[in-house]
Short mmCIF file of C-alpha atoms and ligand atoms in Angstrom, two decimals:
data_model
loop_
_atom_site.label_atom_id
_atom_site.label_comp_id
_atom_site.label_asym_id
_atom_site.label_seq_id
_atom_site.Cartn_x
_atom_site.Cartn_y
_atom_site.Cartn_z
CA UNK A 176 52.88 21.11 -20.86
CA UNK A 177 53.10 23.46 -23.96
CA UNK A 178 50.28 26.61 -24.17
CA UNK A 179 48.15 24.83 -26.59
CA UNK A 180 47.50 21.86 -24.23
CA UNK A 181 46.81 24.51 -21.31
CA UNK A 182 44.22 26.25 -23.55
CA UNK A 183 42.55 22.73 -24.64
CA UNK A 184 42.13 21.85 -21.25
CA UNK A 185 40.87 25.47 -20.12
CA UNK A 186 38.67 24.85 -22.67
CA UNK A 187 37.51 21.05 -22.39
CA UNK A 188 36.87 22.70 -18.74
CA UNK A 189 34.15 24.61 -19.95
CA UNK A 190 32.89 22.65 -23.09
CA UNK A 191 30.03 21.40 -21.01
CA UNK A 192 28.58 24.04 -19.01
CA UNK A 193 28.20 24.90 -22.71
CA UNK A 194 26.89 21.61 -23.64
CA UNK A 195 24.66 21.07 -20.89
CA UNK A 196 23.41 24.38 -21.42
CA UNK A 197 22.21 23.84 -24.31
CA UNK A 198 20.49 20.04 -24.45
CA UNK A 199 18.76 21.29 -20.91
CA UNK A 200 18.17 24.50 -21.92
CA UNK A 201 16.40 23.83 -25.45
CA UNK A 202 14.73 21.40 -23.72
CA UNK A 203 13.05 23.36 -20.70
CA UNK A 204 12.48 25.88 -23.10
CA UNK A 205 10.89 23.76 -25.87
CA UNK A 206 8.94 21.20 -23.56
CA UNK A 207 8.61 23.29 -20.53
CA UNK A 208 7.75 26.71 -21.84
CA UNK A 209 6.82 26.90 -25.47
CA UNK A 210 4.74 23.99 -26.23
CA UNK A 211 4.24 22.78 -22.99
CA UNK A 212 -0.05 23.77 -23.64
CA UNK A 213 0.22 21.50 -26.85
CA UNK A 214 1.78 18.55 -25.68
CA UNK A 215 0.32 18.64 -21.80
CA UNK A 216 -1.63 15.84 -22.74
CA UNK A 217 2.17 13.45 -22.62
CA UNK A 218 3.18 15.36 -19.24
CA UNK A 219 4.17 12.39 -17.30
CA UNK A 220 3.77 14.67 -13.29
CA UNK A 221 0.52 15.13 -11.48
CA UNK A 222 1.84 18.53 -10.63
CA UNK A 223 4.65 21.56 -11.72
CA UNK A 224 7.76 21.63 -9.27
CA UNK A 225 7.99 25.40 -8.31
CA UNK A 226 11.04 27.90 -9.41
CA UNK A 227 12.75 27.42 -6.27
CA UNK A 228 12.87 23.44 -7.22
CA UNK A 229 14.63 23.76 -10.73
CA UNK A 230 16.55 26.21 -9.37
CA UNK A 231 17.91 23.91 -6.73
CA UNK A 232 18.48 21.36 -10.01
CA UNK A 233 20.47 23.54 -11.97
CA UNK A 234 22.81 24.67 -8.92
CA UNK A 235 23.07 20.59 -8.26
CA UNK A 236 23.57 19.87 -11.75
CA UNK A 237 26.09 23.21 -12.44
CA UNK A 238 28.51 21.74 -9.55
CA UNK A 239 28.02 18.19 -10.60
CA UNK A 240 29.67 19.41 -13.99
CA UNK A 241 32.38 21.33 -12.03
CA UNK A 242 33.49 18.17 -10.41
CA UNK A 243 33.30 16.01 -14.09
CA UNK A 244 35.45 18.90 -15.16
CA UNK A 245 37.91 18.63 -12.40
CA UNK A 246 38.39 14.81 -12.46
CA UNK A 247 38.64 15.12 -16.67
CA UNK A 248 41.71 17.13 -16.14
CA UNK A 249 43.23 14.29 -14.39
CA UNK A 250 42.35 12.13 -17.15
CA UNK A 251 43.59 14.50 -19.56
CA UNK A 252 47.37 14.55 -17.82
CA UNK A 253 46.88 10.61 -17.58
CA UNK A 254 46.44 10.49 -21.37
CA UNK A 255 49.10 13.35 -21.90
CA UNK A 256 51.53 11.00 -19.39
CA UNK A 257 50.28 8.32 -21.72
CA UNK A 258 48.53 6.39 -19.30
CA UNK A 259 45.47 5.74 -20.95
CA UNK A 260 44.07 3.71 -23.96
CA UNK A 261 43.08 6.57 -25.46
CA UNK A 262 44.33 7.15 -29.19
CA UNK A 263 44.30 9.82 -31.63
CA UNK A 264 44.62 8.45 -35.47
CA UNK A 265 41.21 6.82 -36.40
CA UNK A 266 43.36 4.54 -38.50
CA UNK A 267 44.99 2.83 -35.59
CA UNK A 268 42.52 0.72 -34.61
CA UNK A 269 40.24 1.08 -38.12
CA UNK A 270 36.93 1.97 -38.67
CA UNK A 271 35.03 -1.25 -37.97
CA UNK A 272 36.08 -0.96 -34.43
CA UNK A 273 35.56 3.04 -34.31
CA UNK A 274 32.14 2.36 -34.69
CA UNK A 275 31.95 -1.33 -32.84
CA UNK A 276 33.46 1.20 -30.18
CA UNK A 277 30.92 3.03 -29.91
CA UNK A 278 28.46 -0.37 -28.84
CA UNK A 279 31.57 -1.54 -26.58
CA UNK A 280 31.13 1.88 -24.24
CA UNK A 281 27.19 1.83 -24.28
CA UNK A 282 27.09 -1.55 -23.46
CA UNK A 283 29.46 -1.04 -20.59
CA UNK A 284 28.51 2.07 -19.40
CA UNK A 285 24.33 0.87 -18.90
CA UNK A 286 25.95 -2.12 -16.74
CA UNK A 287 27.87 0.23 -14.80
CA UNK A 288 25.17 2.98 -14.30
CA UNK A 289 22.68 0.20 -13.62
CA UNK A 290 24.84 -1.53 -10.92
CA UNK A 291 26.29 2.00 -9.18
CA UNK A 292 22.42 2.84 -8.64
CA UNK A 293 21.70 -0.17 -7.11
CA UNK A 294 24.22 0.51 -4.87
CA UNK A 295 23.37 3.81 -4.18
CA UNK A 296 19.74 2.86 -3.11
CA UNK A 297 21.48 0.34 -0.38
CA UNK A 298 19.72 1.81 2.44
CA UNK A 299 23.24 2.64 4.10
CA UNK A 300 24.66 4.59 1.30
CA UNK A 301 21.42 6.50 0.25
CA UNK A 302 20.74 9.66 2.28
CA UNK A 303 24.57 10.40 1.97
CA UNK A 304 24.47 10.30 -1.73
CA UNK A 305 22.00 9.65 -4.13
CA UNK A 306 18.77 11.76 -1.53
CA UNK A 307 19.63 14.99 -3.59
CA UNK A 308 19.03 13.65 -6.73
CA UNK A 309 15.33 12.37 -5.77
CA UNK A 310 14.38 15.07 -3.94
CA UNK A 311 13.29 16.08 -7.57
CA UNK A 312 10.09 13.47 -7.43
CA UNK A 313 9.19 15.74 -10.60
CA UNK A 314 11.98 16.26 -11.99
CA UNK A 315 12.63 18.76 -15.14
CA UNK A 316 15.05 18.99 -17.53
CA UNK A 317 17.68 20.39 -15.29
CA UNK A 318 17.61 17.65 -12.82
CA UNK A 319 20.21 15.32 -15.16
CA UNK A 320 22.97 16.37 -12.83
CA UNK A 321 21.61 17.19 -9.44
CA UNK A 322 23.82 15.13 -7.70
CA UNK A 323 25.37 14.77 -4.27
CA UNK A 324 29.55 15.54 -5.36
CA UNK A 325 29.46 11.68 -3.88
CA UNK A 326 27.28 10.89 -7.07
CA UNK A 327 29.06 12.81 -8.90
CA UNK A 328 31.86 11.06 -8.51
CA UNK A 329 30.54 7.58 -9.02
CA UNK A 330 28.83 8.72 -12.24
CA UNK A 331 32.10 10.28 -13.04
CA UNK A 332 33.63 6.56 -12.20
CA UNK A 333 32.82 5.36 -15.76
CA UNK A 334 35.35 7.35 -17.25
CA UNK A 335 38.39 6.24 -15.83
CA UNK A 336 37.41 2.54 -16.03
CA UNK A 337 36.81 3.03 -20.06
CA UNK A 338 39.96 4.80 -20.75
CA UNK A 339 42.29 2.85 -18.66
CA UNK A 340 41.10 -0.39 -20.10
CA UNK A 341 39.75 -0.46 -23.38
CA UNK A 342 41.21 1.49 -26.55
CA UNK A 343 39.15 4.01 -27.46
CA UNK A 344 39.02 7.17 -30.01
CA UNK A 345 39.24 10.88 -28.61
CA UNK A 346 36.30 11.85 -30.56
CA UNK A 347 34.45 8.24 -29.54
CA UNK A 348 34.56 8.84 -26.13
CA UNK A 349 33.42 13.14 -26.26
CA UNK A 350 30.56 12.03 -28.83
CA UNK A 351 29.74 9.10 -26.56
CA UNK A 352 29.14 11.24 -23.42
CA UNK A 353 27.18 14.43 -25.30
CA UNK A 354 24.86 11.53 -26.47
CA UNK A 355 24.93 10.28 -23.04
CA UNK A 356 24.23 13.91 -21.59
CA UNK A 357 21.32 14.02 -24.12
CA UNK A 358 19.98 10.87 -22.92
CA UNK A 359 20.08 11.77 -19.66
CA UNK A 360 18.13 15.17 -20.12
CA UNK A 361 15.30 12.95 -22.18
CA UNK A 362 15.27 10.55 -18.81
CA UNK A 363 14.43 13.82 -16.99
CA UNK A 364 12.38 15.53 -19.65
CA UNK A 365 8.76 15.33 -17.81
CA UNK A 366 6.89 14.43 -21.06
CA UNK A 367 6.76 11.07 -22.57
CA UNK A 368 7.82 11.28 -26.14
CA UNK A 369 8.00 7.73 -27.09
CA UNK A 370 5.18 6.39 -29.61
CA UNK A 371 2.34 3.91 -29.02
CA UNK A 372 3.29 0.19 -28.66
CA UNK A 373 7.63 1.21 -28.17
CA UNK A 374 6.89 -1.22 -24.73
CA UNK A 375 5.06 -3.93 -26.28
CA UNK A 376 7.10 -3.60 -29.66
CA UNK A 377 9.74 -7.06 -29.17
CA UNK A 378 12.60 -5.22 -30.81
CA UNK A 379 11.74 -1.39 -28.80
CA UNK A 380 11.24 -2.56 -25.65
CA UNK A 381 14.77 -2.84 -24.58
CA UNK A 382 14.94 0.54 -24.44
CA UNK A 383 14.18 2.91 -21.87
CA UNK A 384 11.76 5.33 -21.84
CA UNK A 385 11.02 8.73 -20.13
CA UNK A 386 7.84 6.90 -18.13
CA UNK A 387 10.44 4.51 -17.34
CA UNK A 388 13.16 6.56 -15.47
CA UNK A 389 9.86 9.12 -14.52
CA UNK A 390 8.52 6.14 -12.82
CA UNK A 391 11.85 5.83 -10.66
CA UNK A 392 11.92 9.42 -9.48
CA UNK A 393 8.06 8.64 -8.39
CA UNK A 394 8.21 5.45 -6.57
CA UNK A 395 12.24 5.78 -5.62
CA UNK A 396 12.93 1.53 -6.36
CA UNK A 397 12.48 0.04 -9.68
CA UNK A 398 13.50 0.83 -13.22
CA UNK A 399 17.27 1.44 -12.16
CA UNK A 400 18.65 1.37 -15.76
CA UNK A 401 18.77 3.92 -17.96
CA UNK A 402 19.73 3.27 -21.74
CA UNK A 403 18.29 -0.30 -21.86
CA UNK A 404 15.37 -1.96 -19.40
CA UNK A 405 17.22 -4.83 -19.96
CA UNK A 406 18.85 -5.47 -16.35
CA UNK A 407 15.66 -4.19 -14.66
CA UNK A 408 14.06 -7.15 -16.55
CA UNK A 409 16.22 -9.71 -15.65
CA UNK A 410 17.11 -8.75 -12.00
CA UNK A 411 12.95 -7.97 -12.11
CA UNK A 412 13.33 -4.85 -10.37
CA UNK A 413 11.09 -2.82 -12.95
CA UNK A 414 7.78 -1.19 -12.25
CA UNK A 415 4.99 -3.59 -12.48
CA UNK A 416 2.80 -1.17 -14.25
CA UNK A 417 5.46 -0.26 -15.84
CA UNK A 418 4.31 -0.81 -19.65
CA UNK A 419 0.44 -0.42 -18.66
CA UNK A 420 2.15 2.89 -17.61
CA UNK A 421 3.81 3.49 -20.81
CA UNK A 422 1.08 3.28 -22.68
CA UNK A 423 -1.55 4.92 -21.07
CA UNK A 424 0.09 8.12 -21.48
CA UNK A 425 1.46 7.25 -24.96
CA UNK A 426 -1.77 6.76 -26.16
CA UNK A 427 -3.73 9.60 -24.98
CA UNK A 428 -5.08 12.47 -27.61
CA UNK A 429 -4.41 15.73 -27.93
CA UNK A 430 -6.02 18.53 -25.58
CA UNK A 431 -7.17 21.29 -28.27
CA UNK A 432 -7.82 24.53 -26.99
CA UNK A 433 -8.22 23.46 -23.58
CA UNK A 434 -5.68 25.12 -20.78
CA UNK A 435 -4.94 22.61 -18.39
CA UNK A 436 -4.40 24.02 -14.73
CA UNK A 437 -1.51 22.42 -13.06
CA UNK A 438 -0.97 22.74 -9.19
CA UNK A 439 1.84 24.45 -8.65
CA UNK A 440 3.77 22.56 -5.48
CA UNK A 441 7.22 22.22 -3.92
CA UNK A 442 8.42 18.55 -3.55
CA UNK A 443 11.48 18.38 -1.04
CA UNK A 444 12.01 15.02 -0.12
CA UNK A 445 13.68 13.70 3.19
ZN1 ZN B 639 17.67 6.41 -7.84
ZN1 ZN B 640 17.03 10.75 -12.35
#
């Protein structure tokens, strides 16, 4: 391995403490702290987890990252070995299916995260892996990686099955999974900010919401997906109330000049 490729991997090491400090961070600090008075009227939890609670979160979700790190080092020596279907000149493959690509992973990767959830509620597997993650039943911003390492790994499992299988674009798959990181932080944002009608809207409604993952962490069954509602609607494992839901906190007005107390509470979860 020459010194360049040691410093690119030093450095893909660290790319997304960076990156994840950053989506969560601007979003604690937008949603949680600086206009969190304004918009309390789309705050989706009955009450505020205390410090001690995010903190738990972000030492979850700061480990989580170390083990994404660890395993994308061995997929980075699989790709250097030439193992993988990774490729490097856009014009390989074309631009058509750079962007079809893009569809190809998303597609894939919902399936996957969908299915590896299910599994991870099986009452056998639960407490051992996925507990930590819903011991936030209100989550925040930070709780997009607090993970068990077990979770960690299976979330981590999607990578290896894209790039051993399906030719894909360096940049693809790294733009892929910041969008995916920002998706995730939006499941765990704590305010809805999804319009009116996206749940009764034919061509929205496939599309997840942050009621609809909220609703998960609340009732811990239903509304397992988490780009697309799509498999919860055909396996019919989302919320009932799920839309009613939706919209009652989509539609509700603005609280002008009116400070809204909010019980401050710890929520750990056996
Ligand atoms: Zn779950
Ligand atoms: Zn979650």
């Amino acid at each position: 391995m020459t010194e360049k490729q040691i410093i690119e991997l030093v450095t893909l090491a660290f790319s997304d403490y960076f990156e994840y400090g950053i989506v969560a961070g601007a979003a604690y600090l937008i949603f949680w702290k600086l206009l969190k008075q304004r918009l309390i009227h789309k705050f989706l939890h009955k009450v505020t987890p205390k410090k001690e609670s995010i903190r738990r979160e972000m030492k979850y979700s700061l480990f989580s990252i170390f083990i994404f790190k660890a395993c994308t080092v061995l997929i980075v020596l699989a790709y250097l070995g030439g193992y993988t279907q990774l490729y490097e000149e856009i014009s390989d493959m074309g631009w058509t299916y750079y962007f079809f690509s893009f569809l190809i992973i998303l597609l894939i990767h919902d399936t996957y995260f969908y299915w590896s959830h299910r599994f991870m509620h099986h009452p056998k597997i639960y407490k051992y892996v996925h507990r930590v993650h819903h011991q936030s039943v209100h989550p925040s911003p930070w709780a997009a990686y607090a993970f068990h390492p077990w979770e960690a790994l299976i979330t981590f499992g999607i990578v290896p099955l894209l790039v051993f299988c399906i030719p894909l674009h360096l940049s693809a798959i790294m733009i892929f999974f910041l969008f995916s990181m920002i998706r995730n932080v939006i499941g765990h944002l704590g305010f809805e900010i999804f319009p009116k009608g996206f749940t009764k809207n034919k061509w929205l409604n496939w599309s997840a919401t942050v009621t609809h993952h909220n609703q998960h962490h609340e009732k811990f069954h239903g509304n397992y997906g988490f780009y697309f509602t799509v498999w919860d609607k055909l396996m019919k494992t989302e919320a009932a109330n799920y839309e009613s839901a939706f919209e009652e906190v989509a539609s509700r007005p603005p609280r002008k000049k009116e400070k809204l107390k909010i019980k401050s509470t710890s929520y750990q979860v056996e």
